[in-house]
Amino acid sequence: MRTIQLFDSRFLLPVVALALILLTNLILSPEFFHLEFKDGRLYGSLVDVLNRSAPCALLAIGMSLVIATGGIDLSVGAVIAITGAVCANLLNSSIDSISLIVLAGLFVGVVAGAVNGGLVSFFGIQPIVATLVLMVAGRGIAQLINDGQIVTFQNPAFASIGVGSIFGLPSPVVITLGIFLLAQAFVRLTAMGLFIEASGCNPKASSYIGIPVRTIKWSVYVMSGLCAAVAGMIITADIHGADANNAGLWLELDAILAVVLGGASLAGGRFSLPLTLIGVLIIQAMTTTIIMSGIDPKFNLLIKSLIIVTVLLLQSPILRGQIRGFFARKHKAENSAVVESQS
Amino acid sequence: MRIIYLLACLLAFVGCGESGKQADHDHGNQGKKALVIGFSQVGSESSWRTSFSESVKAEAARRGIDLKFSDAQQKQENQIKAIRSFIAQGVDAIVVAPVVETGWKPVLVEAKRAGIPVVIVDRNMALDDDSLFLTRIASDFVEEGRKAARWLMEATGGTCNIVELQGTVGATAAIDRMAGFKEVISAYPDAKIIRSQTGEFTRSKGKEVMEAFLKAEQGGKNICAVWAHNDEMALGAVLAIKEAGLNPGKDILIVSVDAVPDIFKAMADGDTNATVELSPHMGGPAFDAIEAYLSGKRDIPKLITVDGGVYTQETAAEEYAKRKK
């Protein structure tokens, strides 16, 4: 069992980046840190950051596992759209049981993940292509289910998945936290995490020492699909409707970015769920900060990409080495200059 | 890369296969001397687009026009193929609602050579040669912004702190609606836009941005009205305002553009206040222009704008009953 070392050097940079983004708000909009209890729930921009990052966080948890096996799952955004469409249409049908509808939503995620995983691990199709199929087709499926419309529903019980609160926190935050803890326990309290990393690092060697590489790869896609389904239900519940065109659009890219910001390697073999979550928070804190600050929306994407490039550059071992080398040389040069002047 | 390309080709092929089928399907009830008009629609990505298609079909049926409808599923290749097939079938005229602005010249030259007039509806095409199309039928986005502003200024007496939910950055509809709105409120010194951000024309982004606005403006006490560039974002803002414990439509007024069915329900419930209709009824003016041209008229203006009305809570319930499917 590995414990999380908070002051592990891998943690330092993402945490500092997140803190800097949050601190920017002290200057731009001090209301950002205002927290209050309203109708029995915590209310404020910081809570919004957590709440709005929930769908991306769920995707990123699944994505971390997939990326750790050396794969990638581009279909999660489309799975969100399908799950939303299925749930919204079931809510408008004669089925009353919310738990049945939630189960149906989860089932959609499992099926999507099983198809992706099957294509990748049993048919040997490259992950980026295998999941691209569902990424493109999935949105079409969702539009077919929705008949090209935004399907809305009036169901306070289902809507509470997105807008309700548990223990004074928005329910998406609590759900995401629960799934994160479950996933973290699953990969770190068992050998699963090690197997996943081994499958990503060297599938051949792993399979020789008896790790069921194919099954592991297949199961991470199923988990990713499952996480996407939960995210899909949160997004659908949040706006009381399923928007097949826009629900989860490009969210898979944000999730991949979060995993990378968390220091994982896209080649597989290394991942950290807590770091991924910090990556997600960096992305969402940026978005909320931009909205709160009143910057012209034309600059939104430019600012976001500049910050991300900076963080990624600072994480790059080559650049770090060069910076270290530069200072070391300067130091050496100064030293030798001193030595020369002394002689 | 090659696999992705193959995949794209395959998808395009499947798409055009379907649109071709659709066109054949409508072919059956051809009258003796009825006009045959091909209509290439973008797709069915929003409820507004669906009402647009329905309106054109209904207008064609009313006039006894044989309309060959083709749904391009958001792909220009499909639209170009549909236009080519219309040319091959020798239709009397072609109506196109283009998905993007560029890349139309070659196929329009083909239509011109075949002597078939082309009418552009809704979005624009970037063309340097006016003779390639008969006319363009479009909504006046600037006027929509003006109408929304005029309604709001009348409702508030010209004193109002407005937050703006912009459409997708760079979209013509967003730029023009913003300009029209600003133009009108600039005459009122006590009316100003205090915050403006993009909600990307979607409900969930509209909600997210509104949540942040409410927090940035002292829990919404500072905000008198929301001006949303489309109904979807307005509906998202309604959810955010309700969750903040305020009363949308009363504590904070909401005005938007589009007039989709859902906004009439919201207005009837008192959640939003007004919407400016983005008229989906572009079929009528398009057919008028074609009929005039075919009967020998040549002085048809190159741009015909269609106007939509402003709808408020008073008529919302009956409009909703009329519009919902």
XYZ file of C-alpha atoms in Angstrom:
668
model
C 0.000 0.000 0.000
C 1.246 3.409 -0.983
C 0.312 6.465 0.993
C -0.128 9.868 -0.551
C 2.760 12.112 0.275
C 1.448 15.640 0.193
C 4.877 17.110 -0.158
C 5.938 14.771 -2.878
C 7.644 16.984 -5.457
C 5.121 15.865 -8.088
C 2.437 17.581 -6.047
C 4.275 20.834 -5.621
C 3.821 22.407 -9.049
C 0.116 21.626 -9.679
C -0.816 22.735 -6.170
C 1.157 25.969 -6.516
C -0.458 26.625 -9.922
C -3.925 26.103 -8.458
C -3.160 28.350 -5.497
C -1.855 31.110 -7.790
C -4.988 30.998 -9.942
C -7.206 31.215 -6.863
C -5.120 34.034 -5.412
C -5.498 36.038 -8.642
C -9.094 36.473 -7.560
C -8.000 38.321 -4.424
C -7.014 41.171 -6.730
C -9.595 40.769 -9.530
C -12.745 39.989 -7.578
C -12.587 39.572 -3.790
C -16.226 38.337 -3.781
C -14.713 35.086 -5.006
C -13.882 33.954 -1.465
C -17.223 34.905 0.008
C -18.929 31.807 1.473
C -22.299 31.651 3.179
C -24.976 29.175 4.200
C -28.119 29.605 2.126
C -31.098 27.239 2.363
C -28.989 24.712 4.268
C -26.183 24.587 1.722
C -22.856 26.232 1.268
C -22.980 28.970 -1.346
C -20.137 30.830 -3.025
C -17.736 30.882 -5.941
C -15.379 28.347 -4.375
C -18.289 25.926 -4.106
C -19.114 26.696 -7.740
C -15.600 25.753 -8.789
C -16.009 22.371 -7.077
C -19.532 21.904 -8.391
C -18.746 22.822 -11.998
C -15.637 20.656 -12.042
C -17.565 17.530 -11.004
C -18.390 16.202 -14.522
C -14.844 16.783 -15.773
C -13.428 15.245 -12.578
C -15.476 12.090 -13.095
C -14.290 11.789 -16.689
C -10.711 12.436 -15.595
C -10.825 9.665 -12.977
C -11.831 7.146 -15.651
C -9.433 8.714 -18.137
C -6.494 8.404 -15.698
C -6.958 4.660 -15.521
C -7.315 4.331 -19.295
C -4.266 6.507 -19.944
C -2.268 4.531 -17.383
C -2.713 1.420 -19.543
C -1.330 3.391 -22.490
C -4.791 3.935 -23.988
C -7.097 6.916 -24.421
C -10.871 7.264 -24.378
C -12.202 9.934 -26.738
C -15.780 8.731 -26.517
C -16.646 9.939 -22.996
C -18.197 13.226 -24.181
C -20.509 11.296 -26.481
C -21.329 8.807 -23.706
C -22.461 11.808 -21.634
C -24.823 12.823 -24.430
C -26.242 9.289 -24.831
C -26.728 8.811 -21.083
C -28.480 12.166 -20.839
C -30.748 11.381 -23.771
C -31.649 7.939 -22.410
C -32.400 9.264 -18.903
C -34.392 12.282 -20.104
C -36.552 10.149 -22.372
C -37.121 7.536 -19.655
C -38.120 10.325 -17.247
C -40.779 11.392 -19.748
C -42.004 7.816 -20.162
C -44.283 5.919 -17.827
C -41.407 4.616 -15.673
C -41.610 6.143 -12.195
C -38.687 4.489 -10.451
C -35.746 6.883 -10.327
C -33.347 4.137 -9.273
C -34.332 2.153 -12.362
C -33.629 5.182 -14.562
C -30.269 5.764 -12.878
C -29.438 2.091 -13.414
C -30.386 2.412 -17.077
C -28.050 5.412 -17.339
C -25.193 3.481 -15.736
C -25.932 0.546 -18.036
C -25.439 2.826 -21.067
C -21.999 3.737 -19.731
C -21.040 0.118 -19.108
C -22.140 -0.957 -22.599
C -20.249 1.921 -24.224
C -17.145 1.128 -22.173
C -17.416 -2.595 -22.902
C -17.585 -1.900 -26.649
C -14.571 0.434 -26.497
C -12.628 -1.967 -24.294
C -13.528 -4.916 -26.499
C -12.306 -3.167 -29.635
C -9.052 -2.175 -27.931
C -8.112 -5.248 -25.923
C -9.627 -8.142 -27.843
C -9.424 -6.877 -31.417
C -6.191 -4.931 -30.983
C -7.532 -1.724 -32.542
C -5.588 1.410 -31.592
C -7.389 3.098 -28.672
C -7.557 6.510 -30.366
C -9.345 4.997 -33.379
C -11.510 2.544 -31.444
C -12.923 5.282 -29.218
C -13.124 7.823 -32.046
C -15.838 5.637 -33.558
C -18.102 6.132 -30.575
C -17.065 9.781 -30.192
C -18.468 10.525 -33.655
C -21.322 8.031 -33.726
C -22.368 8.546 -30.094
C -23.563 12.090 -30.552
C -25.566 10.933 -33.553
C -27.119 8.169 -31.456
C -28.025 10.703 -28.766
C -29.603 12.984 -31.375
C -31.600 10.073 -32.750
C -32.882 9.228 -29.263
C -33.766 12.882 -28.693
C -35.171 13.327 -32.192
C -32.956 16.367 -32.692
C -34.558 18.292 -29.832
C -33.538 19.252 -26.315
C -35.637 16.895 -24.202
C -36.639 18.526 -20.922
C -38.254 16.941 -17.878
C -39.850 17.980 -14.610
C -38.619 15.581 -11.967
C -37.255 17.066 -8.734
C -35.922 13.684 -7.546
C -33.747 13.132 -10.614
C -32.819 16.822 -10.824
C -31.441 16.631 -7.284
C -28.517 14.597 -8.692
C -27.379 17.849 -10.277
C -28.834 20.637 -8.147
C -29.525 19.044 -4.752
C -27.236 19.096 -1.755
C -25.834 16.448 0.564
C -24.260 17.469 3.897
C -24.529 21.106 2.813
C -22.470 20.526 -0.313
C -23.820 20.322 -3.882
C -24.618 16.687 -4.648
C -22.321 16.505 -7.726
C -19.386 17.328 -5.420
C -20.331 14.617 -2.926
C -20.981 12.029 -5.673
C -17.648 12.809 -7.317
C -15.795 12.681 -4.026
C -17.392 9.319 -3.258
C -16.397 7.865 -6.615
C -12.891 9.287 -6.258
C -12.421 7.650 -2.849
C -13.784 4.356 -4.160
C -11.505 4.449 -7.187
C -8.490 5.459 -5.114
C -9.119 2.632 -2.660
C -9.637 0.209 -5.536
C -6.337 1.031 -7.224
C -4.153 1.706 -4.184
C -5.463 -0.603 -1.456
C -5.437 -3.522 -3.877
C -2.879 -4.565 -6.472
C -5.127 -3.192 -9.214
C -3.192 0.080 -9.558
C 0.041 -1.821 -9.916
C -1.498 -4.124 -12.548
C -2.845 -1.139 -14.492
C 0.531 0.593 -14.449
C 2.327 -2.617 -15.370
C -0.027 -3.207 -18.310
C 0.723 0.285 -19.543
C 4.464 0.083 -18.955
C 5.181 -3.210 -20.607
C 2.183 -5.299 -21.642
C 4.268 -8.220 -22.863
C 6.307 -8.608 -19.681
C 3.180 -8.133 -17.569
C 1.380 -10.845 -19.440
C 4.391 -13.233 -19.001
C 4.318 -12.781 -15.242
C 0.634 -13.658 -15.201
C -1.170 -10.311 -15.200
C -4.384 -10.632 -17.253
C -3.476 -7.624 -19.429
C -6.440 -7.923 -21.780
C -8.992 -8.107 -18.990
C -7.339 -5.197 -17.173
C -7.400 -3.060 -20.321
C -11.000 -3.991 -21.027
C -12.087 -3.202 -17.481
C -10.532 0.300 -17.410
C -12.636 1.264 -20.441
C -15.734 -0.053 -18.669
C -14.839 2.057 -15.624
C -14.301 5.075 -17.845
C -17.703 4.527 -19.454
C -19.289 4.197 -16.043
C -17.718 7.470 -14.840
C -18.918 9.185 -18.037
C -22.452 7.918 -17.418
C -22.480 9.428 -13.907
C -21.155 12.704 -15.351
C -23.881 12.559 -18.010
C -26.603 12.237 -15.402
C -25.173 15.144 -13.399
C -25.068 17.400 -16.476
C -28.583 16.389 -17.524
C -29.997 16.875 -14.033
C -28.266 20.252 -13.772
C -30.197 21.827 -16.656
C -33.336 19.660 -16.291
C -32.884 18.492 -19.841
C -30.742 16.536 -22.283
C -29.004 18.598 -24.954
C -27.579 15.970 -27.316
C -25.615 18.531 -29.313
C -23.796 20.246 -26.481
C -23.800 18.023 -23.385
C -20.204 17.060 -22.677
C -18.985 18.540 -25.971
C -15.137 18.585 -25.973
C -15.181 17.602 -22.298
C -13.055 14.545 -23.135
C -10.258 16.922 -24.114
C -10.511 18.778 -20.790
C -10.350 15.427 -19.003
C -7.235 14.369 -20.934
C -5.683 17.760 -20.205
C -6.410 17.349 -16.500
C -4.705 13.967 -16.473
C -1.657 15.458 -18.183
C -1.620 18.494 -15.871
C -1.575 15.933 -13.071
C 1.760 14.721 -14.397
C 0.644 11.432 -15.945
C 2.387 10.140 -19.028
C 0.244 9.672 -22.134
C 2.485 6.693 -22.949
C 1.015 4.945 -19.918
C 2.517 3.326 -16.863
C 2.105 6.195 -14.440
C -0.918 7.876 -12.924
C -2.174 9.566 -9.782
C -5.856 10.177 -9.133
C -5.344 12.962 -6.538
C -3.048 14.826 -8.944
C -5.577 14.412 -11.739
C -8.222 16.013 -9.526
C -5.925 18.970 -8.927
C -5.530 19.207 -12.710
C -9.328 19.374 -13.047
C -9.537 22.070 -10.387
C -6.872 24.118 -12.200
C -8.962 24.049 -15.384
C -12.238 24.933 -13.665
C -10.704 27.578 -11.385
C -9.386 29.260 -14.524
C -12.813 29.194 -16.184
C -14.603 30.585 -13.140
C -11.915 33.215 -12.601
C -12.264 34.407 -16.187
C -16.057 34.697 -15.847
C -15.804 36.529 -12.505
C -13.079 38.901 -13.633
C -15.054 40.534 -16.442
C -12.389 39.986 -19.087
C -13.613 40.312 -22.676
C -14.717 36.798 -23.719
C -12.586 37.098 -26.866
C -9.527 36.444 -24.693
C -10.932 33.436 -22.760
C -9.253 30.720 -24.773
C -6.011 32.628 -25.189
C -5.608 33.144 -21.446
C -6.489 29.526 -20.716
C -3.976 28.164 -23.191
C -1.207 30.481 -21.984
C -1.621 29.298 -18.395
C -1.744 25.650 -19.445
C 1.352 25.932 -21.625
C 3.182 27.565 -18.737
C 2.265 24.800 -16.300
C 3.174 22.081 -18.798
C 6.498 23.736 -19.649
C 7.395 23.981 -15.978
C 6.645 20.260 -15.673
C 8.813 19.352 -18.643
C 11.915 17.512 -17.377
C 13.983 18.801 -20.317
C 13.204 22.459 -19.619
C 13.780 21.899 -15.913
C 17.119 20.317 -16.695
C 18.069 23.251 -18.909
C 17.110 25.799 -16.278
C 19.083 23.880 -13.683
C 21.983 23.553 -16.117
C 21.888 27.292 -16.887
C 22.062 28.238 -13.223
C 24.721 25.634 -12.521
C 26.872 26.966 -15.384
C 26.398 30.545 -14.278
C 27.331 29.527 -10.779
C 30.388 27.690 -12.037
C 31.400 30.624 -14.256
C 31.091 33.003 -11.341
C 33.089 30.673 -9.157
C 35.856 30.301 -11.708
C 35.890 34.077 -12.208
C 36.378 34.476 -8.488
C 39.128 31.878 -8.530
C 40.865 33.604 -11.435
C 40.773 37.021 -9.816
C 42.167 35.562 -6.657
C 45.110 33.904 -8.392
C -4.264 9.505 -39.933
C -5.277 7.427 -42.968
C -7.753 5.516 -40.874
C -9.335 8.732 -39.623
C -9.581 9.939 -43.219
C -11.213 6.701 -44.320
C -13.623 6.953 -41.430
C -14.536 10.507 -42.392
C -15.142 9.415 -45.984
C -17.312 6.579 -44.811
C -19.385 8.868 -42.605
C -19.810 11.402 -45.386
C -20.918 8.591 -47.670
C -23.473 7.253 -45.204
C -24.745 10.793 -44.643
C -25.291 11.568 -48.304
C -26.877 8.201 -48.872
C -29.538 9.113 -46.393
C -30.130 12.588 -47.737
C -30.448 11.147 -51.227
C -33.074 8.758 -49.985
C -34.991 11.612 -48.427
C -35.000 13.550 -51.688
C -36.264 10.499 -53.618
C -38.929 9.976 -51.045
C -40.465 13.396 -51.585
C -40.357 12.909 -55.324
C -43.528 10.832 -55.515
C -46.321 13.414 -55.496
C -45.164 15.548 -58.388
C -47.983 17.625 -59.855
C -48.366 18.316 -63.562
C -47.057 21.859 -63.837
C -46.016 22.356 -60.222
C -42.726 24.106 -59.521
C -39.978 21.733 -58.470
C -37.669 23.282 -55.886
C -34.746 21.616 -54.147
C -34.065 22.668 -50.548
C -30.767 21.805 -48.888
C -31.078 22.262 -45.119
C -28.158 22.264 -42.648
C -29.597 19.566 -40.414
C -31.782 19.411 -37.338
C -29.380 20.528 -34.609
C -31.803 22.750 -32.685
C -35.505 23.146 -32.162
C -35.333 26.423 -34.068
C -33.858 24.622 -37.077
C -36.622 22.033 -36.902
C -39.337 24.721 -36.947
C -37.495 26.375 -39.860
C -37.644 23.116 -41.893
C -41.274 22.554 -40.942
C -42.197 26.099 -41.945
C -40.571 25.778 -45.379
C -42.278 22.415 -45.994
C -45.673 23.783 -44.940
C -45.271 26.848 -47.157
C -44.332 24.643 -50.132
C -47.359 22.422 -49.556
C -49.613 25.480 -49.354
C -48.388 26.772 -52.705
C -48.449 23.362 -54.368
C -44.684 23.378 -54.844
C -42.951 20.028 -55.173
C -40.210 20.450 -52.555
C -37.242 18.120 -52.609
C -35.947 18.299 -49.055
C -32.410 17.242 -48.224
C -30.957 17.156 -44.704
C -27.159 17.607 -44.790
C -26.506 16.584 -41.180
C -24.213 19.566 -40.629
C -21.884 18.616 -43.481
C -21.039 20.862 -46.395
C -20.074 17.869 -48.573
C -23.619 16.583 -48.224
C -25.024 19.975 -49.199
C -22.820 20.191 -52.280
C -23.839 16.668 -53.291
C -27.495 17.546 -52.771
C -27.156 20.672 -54.949
C -25.449 18.633 -57.680
C -28.234 16.066 -57.567
C -30.827 18.875 -57.786
C -29.012 20.203 -60.870
C -28.922 16.723 -62.401
C -32.660 16.346 -61.811
C -33.272 19.673 -63.536
C -35.237 21.370 -60.743
C -36.727 24.841 -61.357
C -34.877 26.462 -58.465
C -32.633 25.631 -55.501
C -32.895 26.955 -51.945
C -29.806 26.487 -49.720
C -29.402 27.110 -45.996
C -25.582 26.923 -45.945
C -23.787 25.332 -43.000
C -20.620 27.430 -43.499
C -19.824 30.586 -45.457
C -16.991 29.455 -47.708
C -16.435 26.916 -50.463
C -19.649 27.327 -52.443
C -18.425 28.958 -55.631
C -17.772 25.867 -57.827
C -21.142 24.277 -57.210
C -22.985 27.580 -57.681
C -21.179 28.077 -60.991
C -22.513 24.656 -62.021
C -26.051 25.746 -61.098
C -25.642 29.000 -63.018
C -24.467 27.126 -66.129
C -27.534 24.917 -65.853
C -29.658 28.072 -65.625
C -31.089 27.215 -62.207
C -31.609 30.169 -59.812
C -30.248 29.705 -56.275
C -31.686 31.389 -53.173
C -29.552 31.533 -50.014
C -31.495 31.462 -46.760
C -30.487 32.065 -43.113
C -26.662 32.075 -42.881
C -24.543 33.836 -45.471
C -22.213 32.584 -48.193
C -18.941 34.361 -48.913
C -19.166 34.999 -52.657
C -17.392 37.652 -54.696
C -19.828 37.295 -57.605
C -23.392 38.514 -57.078
C -24.664 36.819 -60.207
C -24.197 33.360 -58.678
C -27.357 33.642 -56.609
C -30.805 35.135 -57.072
C -31.224 36.635 -53.619
C -30.525 36.036 -49.961
C -33.249 35.746 -47.340
C -32.001 36.403 -43.802
C -32.940 37.656 -40.407
C -31.643 41.008 -39.324
C -29.655 40.148 -36.182
C -28.891 43.799 -35.444
C -32.595 44.614 -35.478
C -33.244 41.715 -33.067
C -30.797 43.261 -30.625
C -32.486 46.642 -31.029
C -35.931 45.149 -30.424
C -34.793 43.398 -27.246
C -33.225 46.629 -25.981
C -36.292 48.724 -26.832
C -38.526 46.315 -24.923
C -36.211 46.346 -21.900
C -35.840 50.130 -21.865
C -39.607 50.491 -21.988
C -40.110 47.948 -19.210
C -37.539 49.532 -16.888
C -37.940 53.184 -17.812
C -34.353 53.290 -18.994
C -32.687 52.631 -15.640
C -31.134 49.203 -15.520
C -27.934 47.301 -14.737
C -27.805 44.649 -17.411
C -25.759 41.450 -17.576
C -25.244 40.036 -21.026
C -24.947 36.372 -21.989
C -23.206 36.464 -25.337
C -23.436 33.796 -27.981
C -20.409 31.917 -29.275
C -17.503 34.328 -29.671
C -17.194 35.341 -33.320
C -20.656 34.143 -34.409
C -22.440 36.666 -36.646
C -25.620 36.358 -34.586
C -23.744 37.236 -31.384
C -21.781 40.172 -32.837
C -24.810 41.749 -34.508
C -27.234 41.247 -31.618
C -24.693 42.800 -29.260
C -24.262 45.795 -31.600
C -28.004 46.393 -32.026
C -28.631 46.195 -28.292
C -25.785 48.584 -27.445
C -26.931 51.056 -30.075
C -30.344 51.433 -28.422
C -29.244 51.549 -24.782
C -26.514 54.104 -25.526
C -29.350 56.658 -25.624
C -30.184 55.884 -21.978
C -27.502 57.170 -19.590
C -28.824 55.123 -16.655
C -28.794 51.832 -18.512
C -25.527 49.972 -18.775
C -24.132 46.509 -19.356
C -22.232 45.717 -16.164
C -21.052 42.229 -17.132
C -20.770 40.372 -20.385
C -19.509 36.848 -21.009
C -20.082 34.117 -23.530
C -22.545 31.352 -22.689
C -21.795 29.700 -26.035
C -25.513 29.593 -26.954
C -26.053 26.603 -24.631
C -28.248 26.112 -21.600
C -25.584 24.659 -19.319
C -22.964 27.313 -20.092
C -25.616 30.021 -19.668
C -26.370 28.641 -16.231
C -22.706 28.448 -15.241
C -21.974 32.029 -16.324
C -25.103 33.361 -14.629
C -24.113 31.641 -11.371
C -20.814 33.495 -11.437
C -22.469 36.821 -12.338
C -24.849 36.498 -9.393
C -21.948 35.993 -7.025
C -19.887 38.783 -8.536
C -22.771 41.269 -8.202
C -23.633 40.894 -4.518
C -25.864 37.870 -4.872
C -27.710 39.465 -7.773
C -28.895 42.581 -5.905
C -27.032 44.728 -8.414
C -28.569 43.095 -11.465
C -31.777 44.446 -12.935
C -31.960 42.388 -16.108
C -30.402 39.563 -18.121
C -30.019 40.010 -21.873
C -29.324 36.631 -23.477
C -28.403 36.230 -27.144
C -30.611 33.144 -27.353
C -33.413 31.446 -25.455
C -31.356 28.446 -24.374
C -28.941 30.590 -22.346
C -31.900 32.505 -20.881
C -33.384 29.202 -19.705
C -30.050 28.313 -18.103
C -29.990 31.708 -16.375
C -33.497 31.058 -15.003
C -32.211 27.912 -13.263
C -29.213 29.765 -11.809
C -31.367 32.643 -10.515
C -33.846 30.235 -8.912
C -31.036 28.321 -7.203
C -29.695 31.600 -5.807
C -33.076 32.066 -4.099
C -34.256 34.901 -6.347
C -37.300 35.204 -8.535
C -36.470 35.230 -12.262
C -38.856 37.410 -14.235
C -39.502 39.617 -11.203
C -36.318 40.291 -9.212
C -34.303 40.020 -12.392
C -35.933 40.589 -15.777
C -34.931 38.305 -18.653
C -35.081 39.101 -22.354
C -33.760 36.834 -25.106
C -33.947 36.041 -28.831
C -35.237 33.010 -30.845
C -38.755 32.224 -29.616
C -38.295 28.445 -29.239
C -41.267 26.584 -27.706
C -39.603 26.140 -24.293
C -39.243 29.885 -23.738
C -43.016 30.350 -24.100
C -43.528 27.861 -21.303
C -41.022 29.766 -19.168
C -42.767 33.054 -19.974
C -46.177 31.592 -19.210
C -44.772 30.486 -15.833
C -43.496 34.027 -15.265
C -39.820 32.996 -15.315
C -38.720 35.114 -18.282
C -40.189 38.315 -19.659
C -39.743 38.697 -23.397
C -38.297 37.037 -26.472
C -37.669 38.420 -29.934
C -38.641 35.961 -32.602
C -35.926 34.837 -34.954
C -38.350 34.182 -37.752
C -38.152 30.631 -39.109
C -40.612 31.604 -41.860
C -38.100 32.193 -44.628
C -39.767 29.824 -47.082
C -42.454 32.338 -48.101
C -40.113 35.168 -49.187
C -37.795 32.642 -50.868
C -40.626 31.152 -52.952
C -41.935 34.677 -53.705
C -38.566 35.645 -55.148
C -38.299 32.427 -57.184
C -41.816 32.769 -58.597
C -41.168 36.401 -59.496
C -37.908 35.469 -61.219
C -39.433 32.601 -63.175
C -42.262 34.846 -64.385
C -39.655 37.125 -65.910
C -39.010 39.726 -63.202
C -35.328 40.654 -62.964
C -35.031 43.506 -60.411
C -35.024 41.305 -57.304
C -33.009 42.791 -54.419
C -29.933 40.781 -53.379
C -30.911 40.790 -49.701
C -34.403 40.379 -48.284
C -34.716 40.520 -44.495
C -37.478 38.817 -42.561
C -38.770 40.272 -39.349
C -39.912 38.589 -36.173
C -42.138 40.051 -33.493
C -41.526 40.566 -29.783
C -43.433 38.144 -27.562
C -44.157 38.784 -23.893
C -45.769 36.964 -20.970
C -49.307 38.110 -21.919
C -49.531 35.916 -25.013
C -47.066 33.251 -23.890
C -49.559 30.582 -22.815
C -51.508 30.584 -26.082
C -48.332 30.784 -28.177
C -46.941 27.798 -26.263
C -50.090 25.793 -26.964
C -49.721 26.687 -30.661
C -46.020 25.911 -30.949
C -45.366 22.815 -28.871
C -45.442 19.551 -30.743
